[in-house]
Coordinates of C-alpha atoms and ligand atoms in Angstrom, one line a residue:
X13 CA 71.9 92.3 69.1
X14 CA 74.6 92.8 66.8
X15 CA 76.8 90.2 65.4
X16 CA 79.2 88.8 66.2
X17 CA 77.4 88.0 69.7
X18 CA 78.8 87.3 72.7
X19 CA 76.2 85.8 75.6
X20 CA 77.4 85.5 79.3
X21 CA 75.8 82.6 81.3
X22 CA 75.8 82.6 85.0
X23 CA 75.0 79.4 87.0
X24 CA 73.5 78.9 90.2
X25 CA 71.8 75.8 91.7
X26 CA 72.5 71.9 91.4
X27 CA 75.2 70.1 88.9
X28 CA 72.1 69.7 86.8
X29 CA 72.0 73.1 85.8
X30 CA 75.6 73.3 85.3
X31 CA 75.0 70.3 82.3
X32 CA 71.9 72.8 81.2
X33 CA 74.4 75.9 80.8
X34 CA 76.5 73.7 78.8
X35 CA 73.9 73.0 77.0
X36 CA 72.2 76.2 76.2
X37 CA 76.2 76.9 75.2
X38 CA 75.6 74.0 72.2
X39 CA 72.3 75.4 70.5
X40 CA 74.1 79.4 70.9
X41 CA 77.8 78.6 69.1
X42 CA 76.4 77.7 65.7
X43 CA 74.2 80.5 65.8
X44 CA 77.5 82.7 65.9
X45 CA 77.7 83.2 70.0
X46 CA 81.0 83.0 71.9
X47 CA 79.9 82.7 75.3
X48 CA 82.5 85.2 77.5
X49 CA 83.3 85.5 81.3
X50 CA 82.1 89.0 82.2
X51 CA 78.4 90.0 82.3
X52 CA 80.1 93.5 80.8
X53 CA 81.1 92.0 77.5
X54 CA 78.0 90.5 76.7
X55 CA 75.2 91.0 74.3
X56 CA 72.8 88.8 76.3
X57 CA 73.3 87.6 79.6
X58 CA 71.5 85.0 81.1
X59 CA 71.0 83.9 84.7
X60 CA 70.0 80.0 84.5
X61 CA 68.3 80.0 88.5
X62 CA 68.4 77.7 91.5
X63 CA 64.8 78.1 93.4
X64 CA 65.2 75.4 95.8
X65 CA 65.8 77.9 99.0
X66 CA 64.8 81.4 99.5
X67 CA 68.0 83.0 99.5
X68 CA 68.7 81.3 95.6
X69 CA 66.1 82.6 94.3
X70 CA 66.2 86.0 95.8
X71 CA 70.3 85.8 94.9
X72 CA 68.3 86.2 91.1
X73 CA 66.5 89.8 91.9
X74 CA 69.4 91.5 93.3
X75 CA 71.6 90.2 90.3
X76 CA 68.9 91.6 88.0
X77 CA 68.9 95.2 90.3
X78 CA 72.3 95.3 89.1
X79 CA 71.7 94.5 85.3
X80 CA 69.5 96.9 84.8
X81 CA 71.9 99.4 85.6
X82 CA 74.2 97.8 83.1
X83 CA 71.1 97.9 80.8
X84 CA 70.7 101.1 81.2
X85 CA 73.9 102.2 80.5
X86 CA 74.4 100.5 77.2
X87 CA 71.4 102.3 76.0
X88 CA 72.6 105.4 76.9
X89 CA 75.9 104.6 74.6
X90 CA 73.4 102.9 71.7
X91 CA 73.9 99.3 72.2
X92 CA 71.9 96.5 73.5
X93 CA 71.5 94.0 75.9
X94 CA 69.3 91.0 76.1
X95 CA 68.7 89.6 79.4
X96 CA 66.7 86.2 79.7
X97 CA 66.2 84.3 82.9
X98 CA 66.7 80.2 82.6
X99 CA 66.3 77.0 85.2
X100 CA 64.2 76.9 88.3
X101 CA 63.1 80.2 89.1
X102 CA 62.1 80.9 85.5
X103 CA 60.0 77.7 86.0
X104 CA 58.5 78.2 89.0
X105 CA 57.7 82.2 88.6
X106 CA 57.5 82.6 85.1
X107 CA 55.8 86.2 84.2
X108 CA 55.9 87.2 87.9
X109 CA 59.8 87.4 87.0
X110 CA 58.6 89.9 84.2
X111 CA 56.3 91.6 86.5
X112 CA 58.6 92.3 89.6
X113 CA 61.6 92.9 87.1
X114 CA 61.1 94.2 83.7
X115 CA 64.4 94.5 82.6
X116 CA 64.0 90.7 81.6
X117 CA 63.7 90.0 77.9
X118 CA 62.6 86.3 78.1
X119 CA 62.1 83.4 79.9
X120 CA 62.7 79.9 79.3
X121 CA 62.5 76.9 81.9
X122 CA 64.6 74.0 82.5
X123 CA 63.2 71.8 79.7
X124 CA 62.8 74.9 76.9
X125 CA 66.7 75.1 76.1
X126 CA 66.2 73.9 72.7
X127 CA 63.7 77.1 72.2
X128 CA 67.0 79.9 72.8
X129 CA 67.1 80.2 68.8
X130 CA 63.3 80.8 68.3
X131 CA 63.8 83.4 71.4
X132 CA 66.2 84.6 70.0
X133 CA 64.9 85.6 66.8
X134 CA 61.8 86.7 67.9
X135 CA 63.9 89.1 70.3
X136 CA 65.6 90.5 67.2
X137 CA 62.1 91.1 65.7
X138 CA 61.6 93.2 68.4
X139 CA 59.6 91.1 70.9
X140 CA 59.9 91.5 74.3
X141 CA 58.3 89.9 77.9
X142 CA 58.2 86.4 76.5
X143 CA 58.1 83.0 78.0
X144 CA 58.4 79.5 77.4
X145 CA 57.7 77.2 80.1
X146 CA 55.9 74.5 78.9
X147 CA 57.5 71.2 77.5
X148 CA 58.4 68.0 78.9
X149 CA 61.6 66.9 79.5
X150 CA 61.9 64.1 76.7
X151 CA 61.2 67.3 73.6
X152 CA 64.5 68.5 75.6
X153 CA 66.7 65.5 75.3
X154 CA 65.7 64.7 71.7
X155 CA 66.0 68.2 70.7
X156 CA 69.2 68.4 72.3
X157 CA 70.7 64.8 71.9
X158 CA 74.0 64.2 71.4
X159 CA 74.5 68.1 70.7
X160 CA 75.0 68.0 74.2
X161 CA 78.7 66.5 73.4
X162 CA 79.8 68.4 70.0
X163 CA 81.3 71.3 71.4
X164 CA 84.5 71.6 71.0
X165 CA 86.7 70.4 74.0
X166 CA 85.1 68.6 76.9
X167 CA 85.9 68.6 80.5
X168 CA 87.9 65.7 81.9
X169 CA 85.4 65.4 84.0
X170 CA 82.7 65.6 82.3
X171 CA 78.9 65.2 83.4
X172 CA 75.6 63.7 81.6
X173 CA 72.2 63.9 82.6
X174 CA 70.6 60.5 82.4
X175 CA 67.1 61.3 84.0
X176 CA 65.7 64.4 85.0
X177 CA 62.8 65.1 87.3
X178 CA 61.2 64.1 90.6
X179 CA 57.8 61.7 91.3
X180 CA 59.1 61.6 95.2
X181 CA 57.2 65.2 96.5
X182 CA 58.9 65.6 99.7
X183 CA 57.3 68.0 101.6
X184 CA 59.8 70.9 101.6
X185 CA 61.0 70.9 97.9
X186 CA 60.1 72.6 94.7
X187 CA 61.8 70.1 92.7
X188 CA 59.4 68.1 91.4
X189 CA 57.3 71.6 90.5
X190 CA 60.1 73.2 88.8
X191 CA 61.5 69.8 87.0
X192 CA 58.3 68.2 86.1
X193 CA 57.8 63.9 86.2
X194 CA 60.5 61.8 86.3
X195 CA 62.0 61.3 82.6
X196 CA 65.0 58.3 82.1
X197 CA 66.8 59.1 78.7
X198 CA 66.6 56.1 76.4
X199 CA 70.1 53.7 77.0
X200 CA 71.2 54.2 73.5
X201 CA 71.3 58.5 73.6
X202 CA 73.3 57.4 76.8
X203 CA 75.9 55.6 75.3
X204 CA 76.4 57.5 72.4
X205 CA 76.7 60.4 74.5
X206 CA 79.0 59.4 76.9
X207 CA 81.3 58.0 73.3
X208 CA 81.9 61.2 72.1
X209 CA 82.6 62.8 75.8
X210 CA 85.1 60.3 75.6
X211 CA 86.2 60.6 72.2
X212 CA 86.4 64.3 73.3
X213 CA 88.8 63.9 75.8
X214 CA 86.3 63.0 79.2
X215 CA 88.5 60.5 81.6
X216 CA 85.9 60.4 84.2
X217 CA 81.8 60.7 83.6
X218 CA 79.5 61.9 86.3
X219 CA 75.4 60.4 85.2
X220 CA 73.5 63.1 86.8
X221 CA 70.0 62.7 87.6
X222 CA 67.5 64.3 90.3
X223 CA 66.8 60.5 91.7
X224 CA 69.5 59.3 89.5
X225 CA 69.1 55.7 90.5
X226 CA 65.6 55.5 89.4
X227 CA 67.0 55.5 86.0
X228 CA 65.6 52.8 84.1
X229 CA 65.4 52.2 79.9
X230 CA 64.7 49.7 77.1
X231 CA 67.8 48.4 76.0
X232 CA 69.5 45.1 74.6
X233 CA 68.2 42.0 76.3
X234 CA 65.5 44.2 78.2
X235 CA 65.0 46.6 81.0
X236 CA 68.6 48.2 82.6
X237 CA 68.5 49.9 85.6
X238 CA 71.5 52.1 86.2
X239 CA 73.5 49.2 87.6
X240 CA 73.5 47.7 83.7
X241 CA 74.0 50.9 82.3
X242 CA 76.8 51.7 84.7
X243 CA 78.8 48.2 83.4
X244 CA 77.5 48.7 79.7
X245 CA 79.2 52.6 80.4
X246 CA 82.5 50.9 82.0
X247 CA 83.0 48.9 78.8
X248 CA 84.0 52.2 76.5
X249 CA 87.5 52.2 76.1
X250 CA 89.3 55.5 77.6
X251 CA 86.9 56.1 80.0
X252 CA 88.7 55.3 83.5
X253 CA 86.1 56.4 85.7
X254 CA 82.3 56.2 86.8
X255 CA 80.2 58.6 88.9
X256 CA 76.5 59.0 89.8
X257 CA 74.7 61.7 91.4
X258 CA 71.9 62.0 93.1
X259 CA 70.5 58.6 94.7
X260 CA 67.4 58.6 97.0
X261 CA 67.8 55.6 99.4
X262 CA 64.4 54.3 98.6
X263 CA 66.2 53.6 94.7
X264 CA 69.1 51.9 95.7
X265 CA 68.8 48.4 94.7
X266 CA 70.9 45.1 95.5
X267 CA 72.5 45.3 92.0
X268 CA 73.5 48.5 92.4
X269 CA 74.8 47.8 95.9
X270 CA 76.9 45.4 94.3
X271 CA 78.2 47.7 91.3
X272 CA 80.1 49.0 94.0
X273 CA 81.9 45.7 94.3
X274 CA 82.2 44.8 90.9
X275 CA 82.4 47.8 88.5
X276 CA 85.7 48.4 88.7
X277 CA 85.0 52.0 86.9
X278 CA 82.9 52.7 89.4
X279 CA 84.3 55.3 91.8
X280 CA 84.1 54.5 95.7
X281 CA 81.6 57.8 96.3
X282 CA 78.1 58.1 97.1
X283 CA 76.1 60.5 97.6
X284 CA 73.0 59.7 99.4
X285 CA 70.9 62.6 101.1
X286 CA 68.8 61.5 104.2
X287 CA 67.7 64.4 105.7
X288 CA 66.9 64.3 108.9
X289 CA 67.8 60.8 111.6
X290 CA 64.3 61.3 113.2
X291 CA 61.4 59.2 111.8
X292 CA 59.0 61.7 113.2
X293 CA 60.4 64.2 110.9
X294 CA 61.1 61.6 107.9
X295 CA 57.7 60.9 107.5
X296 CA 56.7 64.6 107.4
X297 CA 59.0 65.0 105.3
X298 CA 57.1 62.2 103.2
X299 CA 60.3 60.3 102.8
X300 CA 59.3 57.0 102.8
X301 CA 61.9 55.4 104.6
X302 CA 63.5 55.5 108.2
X303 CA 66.3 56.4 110.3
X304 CA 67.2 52.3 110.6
X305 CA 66.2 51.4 106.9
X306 CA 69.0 53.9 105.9
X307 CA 71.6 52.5 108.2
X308 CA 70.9 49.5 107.3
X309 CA 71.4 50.4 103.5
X310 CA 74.7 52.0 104.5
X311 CA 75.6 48.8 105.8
X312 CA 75.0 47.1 103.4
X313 CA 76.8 49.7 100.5
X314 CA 80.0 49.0 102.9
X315 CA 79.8 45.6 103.6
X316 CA 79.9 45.5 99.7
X317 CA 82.5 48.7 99.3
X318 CA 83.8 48.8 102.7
X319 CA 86.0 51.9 101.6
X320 CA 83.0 53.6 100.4
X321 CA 83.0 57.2 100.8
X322 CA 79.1 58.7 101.9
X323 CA 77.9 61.8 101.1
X324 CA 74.7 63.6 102.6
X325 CA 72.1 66.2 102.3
X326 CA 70.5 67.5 105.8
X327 CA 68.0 69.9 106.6
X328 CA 67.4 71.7 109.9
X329 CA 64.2 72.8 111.5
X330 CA 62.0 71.2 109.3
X331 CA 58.6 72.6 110.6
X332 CA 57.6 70.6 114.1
X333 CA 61.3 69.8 114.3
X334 CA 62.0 69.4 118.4
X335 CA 65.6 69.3 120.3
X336 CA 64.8 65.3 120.4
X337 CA 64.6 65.4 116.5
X338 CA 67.3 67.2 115.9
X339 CA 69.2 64.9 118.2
X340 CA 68.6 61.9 116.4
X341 CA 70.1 63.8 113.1
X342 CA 73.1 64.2 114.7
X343 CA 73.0 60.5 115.9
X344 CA 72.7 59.5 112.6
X345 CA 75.4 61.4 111.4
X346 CA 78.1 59.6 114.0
X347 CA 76.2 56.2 113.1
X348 CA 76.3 56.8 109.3
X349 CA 80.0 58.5 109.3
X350 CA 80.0 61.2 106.5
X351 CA 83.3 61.7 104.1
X352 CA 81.7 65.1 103.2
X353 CA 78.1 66.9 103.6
X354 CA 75.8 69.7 102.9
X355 CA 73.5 70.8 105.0
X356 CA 70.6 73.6 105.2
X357 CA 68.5 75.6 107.2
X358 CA 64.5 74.5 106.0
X359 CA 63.7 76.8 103.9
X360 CA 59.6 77.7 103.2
X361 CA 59.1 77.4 99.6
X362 CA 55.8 78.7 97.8
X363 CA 53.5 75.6 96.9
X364 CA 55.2 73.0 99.1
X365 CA 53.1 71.5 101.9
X366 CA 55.7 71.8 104.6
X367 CA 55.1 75.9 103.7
X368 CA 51.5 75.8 104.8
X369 CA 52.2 74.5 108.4
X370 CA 51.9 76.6 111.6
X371 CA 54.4 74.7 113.7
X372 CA 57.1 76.3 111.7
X373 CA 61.1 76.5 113.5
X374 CA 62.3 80.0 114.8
X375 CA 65.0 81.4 112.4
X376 CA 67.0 81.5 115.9
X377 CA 66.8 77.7 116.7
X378 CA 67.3 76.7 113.0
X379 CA 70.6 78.6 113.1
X380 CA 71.7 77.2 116.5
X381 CA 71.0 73.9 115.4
X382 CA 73.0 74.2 112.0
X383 CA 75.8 75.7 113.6
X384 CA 75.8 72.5 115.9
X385 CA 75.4 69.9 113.2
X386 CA 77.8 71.8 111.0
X387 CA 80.3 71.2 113.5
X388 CA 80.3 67.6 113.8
X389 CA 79.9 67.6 110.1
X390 CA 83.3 69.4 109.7
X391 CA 84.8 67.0 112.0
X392 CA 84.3 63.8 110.4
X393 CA 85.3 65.2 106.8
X394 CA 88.7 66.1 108.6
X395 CA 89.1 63.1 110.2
X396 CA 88.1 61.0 107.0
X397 CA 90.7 63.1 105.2
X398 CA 93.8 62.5 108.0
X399 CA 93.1 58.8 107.7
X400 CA 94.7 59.2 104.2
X401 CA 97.9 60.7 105.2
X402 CA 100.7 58.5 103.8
X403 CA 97.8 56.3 101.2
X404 CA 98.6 55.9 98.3
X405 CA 96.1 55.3 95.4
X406 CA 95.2 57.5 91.5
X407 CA 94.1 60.3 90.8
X408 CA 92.8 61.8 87.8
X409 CA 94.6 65.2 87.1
X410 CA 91.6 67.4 86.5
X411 CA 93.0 71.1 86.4
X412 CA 95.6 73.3 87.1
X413 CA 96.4 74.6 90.7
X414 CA 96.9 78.1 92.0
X415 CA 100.5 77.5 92.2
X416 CA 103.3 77.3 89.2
X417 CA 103.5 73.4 88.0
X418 CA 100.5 72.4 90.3
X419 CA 97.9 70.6 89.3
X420 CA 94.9 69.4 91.3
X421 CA 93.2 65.8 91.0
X422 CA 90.4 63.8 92.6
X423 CA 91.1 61.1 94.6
X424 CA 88.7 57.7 94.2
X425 CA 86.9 59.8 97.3
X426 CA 86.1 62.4 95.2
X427 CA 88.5 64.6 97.4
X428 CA 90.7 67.4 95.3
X429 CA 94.3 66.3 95.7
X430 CA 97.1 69.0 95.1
X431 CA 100.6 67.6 93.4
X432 CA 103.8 69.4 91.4
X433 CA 103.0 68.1 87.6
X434 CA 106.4 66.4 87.0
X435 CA 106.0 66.3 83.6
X436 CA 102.1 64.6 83.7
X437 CA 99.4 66.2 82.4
X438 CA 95.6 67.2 83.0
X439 CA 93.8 64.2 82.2
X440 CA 95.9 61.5 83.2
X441 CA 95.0 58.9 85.9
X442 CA 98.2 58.8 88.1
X443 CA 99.8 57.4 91.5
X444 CA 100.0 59.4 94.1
X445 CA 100.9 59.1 97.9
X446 CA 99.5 61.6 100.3
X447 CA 101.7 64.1 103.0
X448 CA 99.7 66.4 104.1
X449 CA 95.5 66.6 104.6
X450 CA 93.6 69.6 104.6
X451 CA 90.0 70.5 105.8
X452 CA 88.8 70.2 102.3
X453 CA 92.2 68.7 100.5
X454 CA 95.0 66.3 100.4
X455 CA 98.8 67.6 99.2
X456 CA 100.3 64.8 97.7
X457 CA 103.5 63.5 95.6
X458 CA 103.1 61.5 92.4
X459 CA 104.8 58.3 92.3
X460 CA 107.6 57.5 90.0
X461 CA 105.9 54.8 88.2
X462 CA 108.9 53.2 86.4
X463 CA 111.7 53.4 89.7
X464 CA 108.6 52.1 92.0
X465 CA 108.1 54.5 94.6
X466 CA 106.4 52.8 97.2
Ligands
LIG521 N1 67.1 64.9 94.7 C1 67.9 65.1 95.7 C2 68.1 66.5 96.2 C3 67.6 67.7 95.5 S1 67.7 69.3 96.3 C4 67.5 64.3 96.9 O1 66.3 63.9 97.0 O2 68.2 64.1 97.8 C5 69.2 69.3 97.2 C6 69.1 69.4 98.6 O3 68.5 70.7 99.0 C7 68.1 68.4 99.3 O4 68.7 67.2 99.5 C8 67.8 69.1 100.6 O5 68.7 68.8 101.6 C9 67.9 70.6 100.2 N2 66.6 71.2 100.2 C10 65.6 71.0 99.3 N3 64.5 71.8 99.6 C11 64.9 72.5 100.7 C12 64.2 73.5 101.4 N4 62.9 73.8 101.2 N5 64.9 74.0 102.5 C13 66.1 73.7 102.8 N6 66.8 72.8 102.1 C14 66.2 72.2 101.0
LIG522 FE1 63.2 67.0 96.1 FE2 62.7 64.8 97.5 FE3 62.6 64.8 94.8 FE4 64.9 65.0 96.1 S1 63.5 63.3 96.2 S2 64.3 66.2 94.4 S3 64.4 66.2 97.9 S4 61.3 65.9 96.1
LIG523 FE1 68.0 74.3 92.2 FE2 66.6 73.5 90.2 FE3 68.8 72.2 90.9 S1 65.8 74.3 92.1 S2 69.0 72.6 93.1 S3 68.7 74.3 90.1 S4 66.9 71.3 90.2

């Protein structure tokens, strides 16, 4: 590679990957890296990979097909290209990647970002094919530290991993393979992370965490669980708003129940995937919990937050999955009442249990069955959104619009909410009231603060 260098990252897969990318962005500046837009620019390219479903991971071979013609090419001018392969795939394939696609130059897995410069060098001595996928996550965090806030301008909405990991195994998901045990970042890293985010600019921090709310560290006066680290957060100056992401219901505790109440930082969002409403299905699944233990819990979150706004993960034709399972998911959608959802066709991934099971759910009805809960899905997130026409409430200007003077914001919901600028700017927490709601988005007017518009 010649200097200066220019790497292009592409990111697939979870928020979490999106913090690694920034991350990998932190150890690669003060080696003299500007990281660029356009895989054609660059000097190394790499593809940090989602493996959670088929279709992610595969999305990572035909974006390497492609590559290597762009590979090719710059050879046959005289310049190189590195081309390394990050995150979850790398993780869970690791030479295989090498085997199947040779164009790739390395390999590094989701906790090896802090060994891009020793890659890196080796690859200018001239070594190829190699791979690095062995270290827990804590050599990553103190390796990486508070690096992971000294670049030089910061999102206003910015995210921090906390923990990392999965000890849950659920039957269909490679998480816990590709992520390794569940690691909690020590409270103080935490806090002096999320200072100079802040000091940076950050309005609003989102903890990110696989099972977020199983974070738990030594700090002052004993062990916090994310409820204590959520008020010790709220107490930085400058920092107007709180986010986590994501909670398994089994880790949602009273406290944190009631942070929703009483952290006024705390944003009214949660996002708490349950999967499937059948407890049939459940405990295949090896969730641990039931359809009624998580209505209850949702009962309690809104007899604490009653304007809470719930989030969901689902997944369809989970292997043995009948028309009477599948019916009590979309009961417990109309009894939960979702703001906004994701939701997935099951997916057989390699090494999972759920794989290995001969009752598995014709590509046919898993699509049927999507298309059905997709629909009642979409409904509910319009109808939460109409409620708010003519609301009024903050939001935090987060970036500009498609159109001239608009900027888009976030409401407390964690919907986008499109408003003319009139003279505020991104990163300022302002009054709005809404006119017009969208599928996915409110239009709104900012308030005259001084003339009281109300
Ligand atoms: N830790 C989070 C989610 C991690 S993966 C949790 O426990 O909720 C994000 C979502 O992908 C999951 O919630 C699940 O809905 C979906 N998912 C995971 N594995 C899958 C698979 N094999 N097939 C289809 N969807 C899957
Ligand atoms: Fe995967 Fe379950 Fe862990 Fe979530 S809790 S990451 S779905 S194993
Ligand atoms: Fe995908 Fe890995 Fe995230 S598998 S969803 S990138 S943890």
């Amino acid at each position: 590679m010649s200097t200066p260098r220019k790497v292009f990252i592409k990111t697939y897969g979870c928020q979490m990957n999106v913090y690694d990318t920034a991350r990998m962005s932190d150890v690669l500046r003060p080696m003299g890296f500007e990281q660029v837009e356009a895989a054609a620019e660059a000097d190394l390219i790499i593809l940090n990979t989602c493996h959670i479903r088929e279709k992610a991971a595969e999305k990572v071979y035909s974006e390497l097909g492609r590559l290597r013609m762009l590979k090719q090419d710059r050879a046959a001018r005289g310049r190189d290209l590195a081309i390394a392969v990050a995150g979850c795939v790398a993780q869970a394939e690791g030479e295989a990647i090498i085997a199947r696609a040779p164009v790739v130059d390395f390999i590094f897995g989701p906790q090896s970002t802090h060994a891009l410069p020793d890659l890196i060098s080796r690859y200018d001595a001239g070594e190829r094919a190699m791979v690095e996928t062995d270290f827990p996550a804590r050599d990553k965090f103190d390796a990486l530290g508070e690096k992971a806030a000294a670049a030089p301008a910061v999102p206003v909405s910015a995210f921090l991993a906390v923990q990392e990991g999965c000890d849950k195994f659920c039957a269909f998901c490679v998480v816990p393979y590709t992520r390794g045990a569940e690691y909690s970042r020590p409270p103080e890293r935490i806090m002096a992370e999320a200072r100079l985010l802040v000091d940076k600019g950050a309005r609003e921090i989102t903890l990110l965490g696989q099972n977020v709310n199983a974070w738990h560290g030594q700090g002052a006066g004993g062990t916090w669980n994310l409820a204590r680290l959520l008020s010790e957060l709220a107490s930085i100056d400058g920092l107007g708003r709180l986010r986590f992401t994501t909670s398994h219901p089994n880790d949602m505790d009273d406290e944190l129940i009631a942070a929703f109440a009483e952290n006024e930082k705390l944003m009214p969002y949660l996002h708490l995937p349950v999967q499937s409403g059948s407890d049939a299905i459940l405990k295949a699944m090896n969730r641990k919990h039931t359809a009624g233990q998580y209505l209850d819990l949702v009962a309690r979150l809104r007899r604490a937050r009653p304007d809470i706004a719930l989030s969901g993960d689902f997944i369809v034709g989970f292997p043995g999955e009948t028309e009477e399972d599948f019916a009590a998911t979309l009961r417990i959608v109309r009894e939960a009442g979702y703001a906004q959802a994701y939701s997935f066709k099951y997916s057989a991934r390699p090494g999972t249990p759920a794989a290995e099971r001969p009752d598995q759910v014709p590509q046919e009805v898993k699509s049927e069955r999507l298309a059905r809960l997709q629909d009642l899905l979409a409904r509910q997130q319009q109808a939460f959104n109409a409620a708010f026409v003519g609301r009024s409430f903050d939001i935090l200007l987060e970036k500009p619009g498609r159109h001239r003077g608009q900027l888009v914001g976030r409401s407390p919901w964690l919907q986008a909410v499109h408003v003319q600028a009139r003279g505020h700017a991104i990163g300022d927490i302002v009054p709005v009231r809404v006119e017009r709601a969208g599928k996915n988005s409110l239009s709104a007017h900012i308030m005259d603060t001084t003339t009281a518009d109300v």
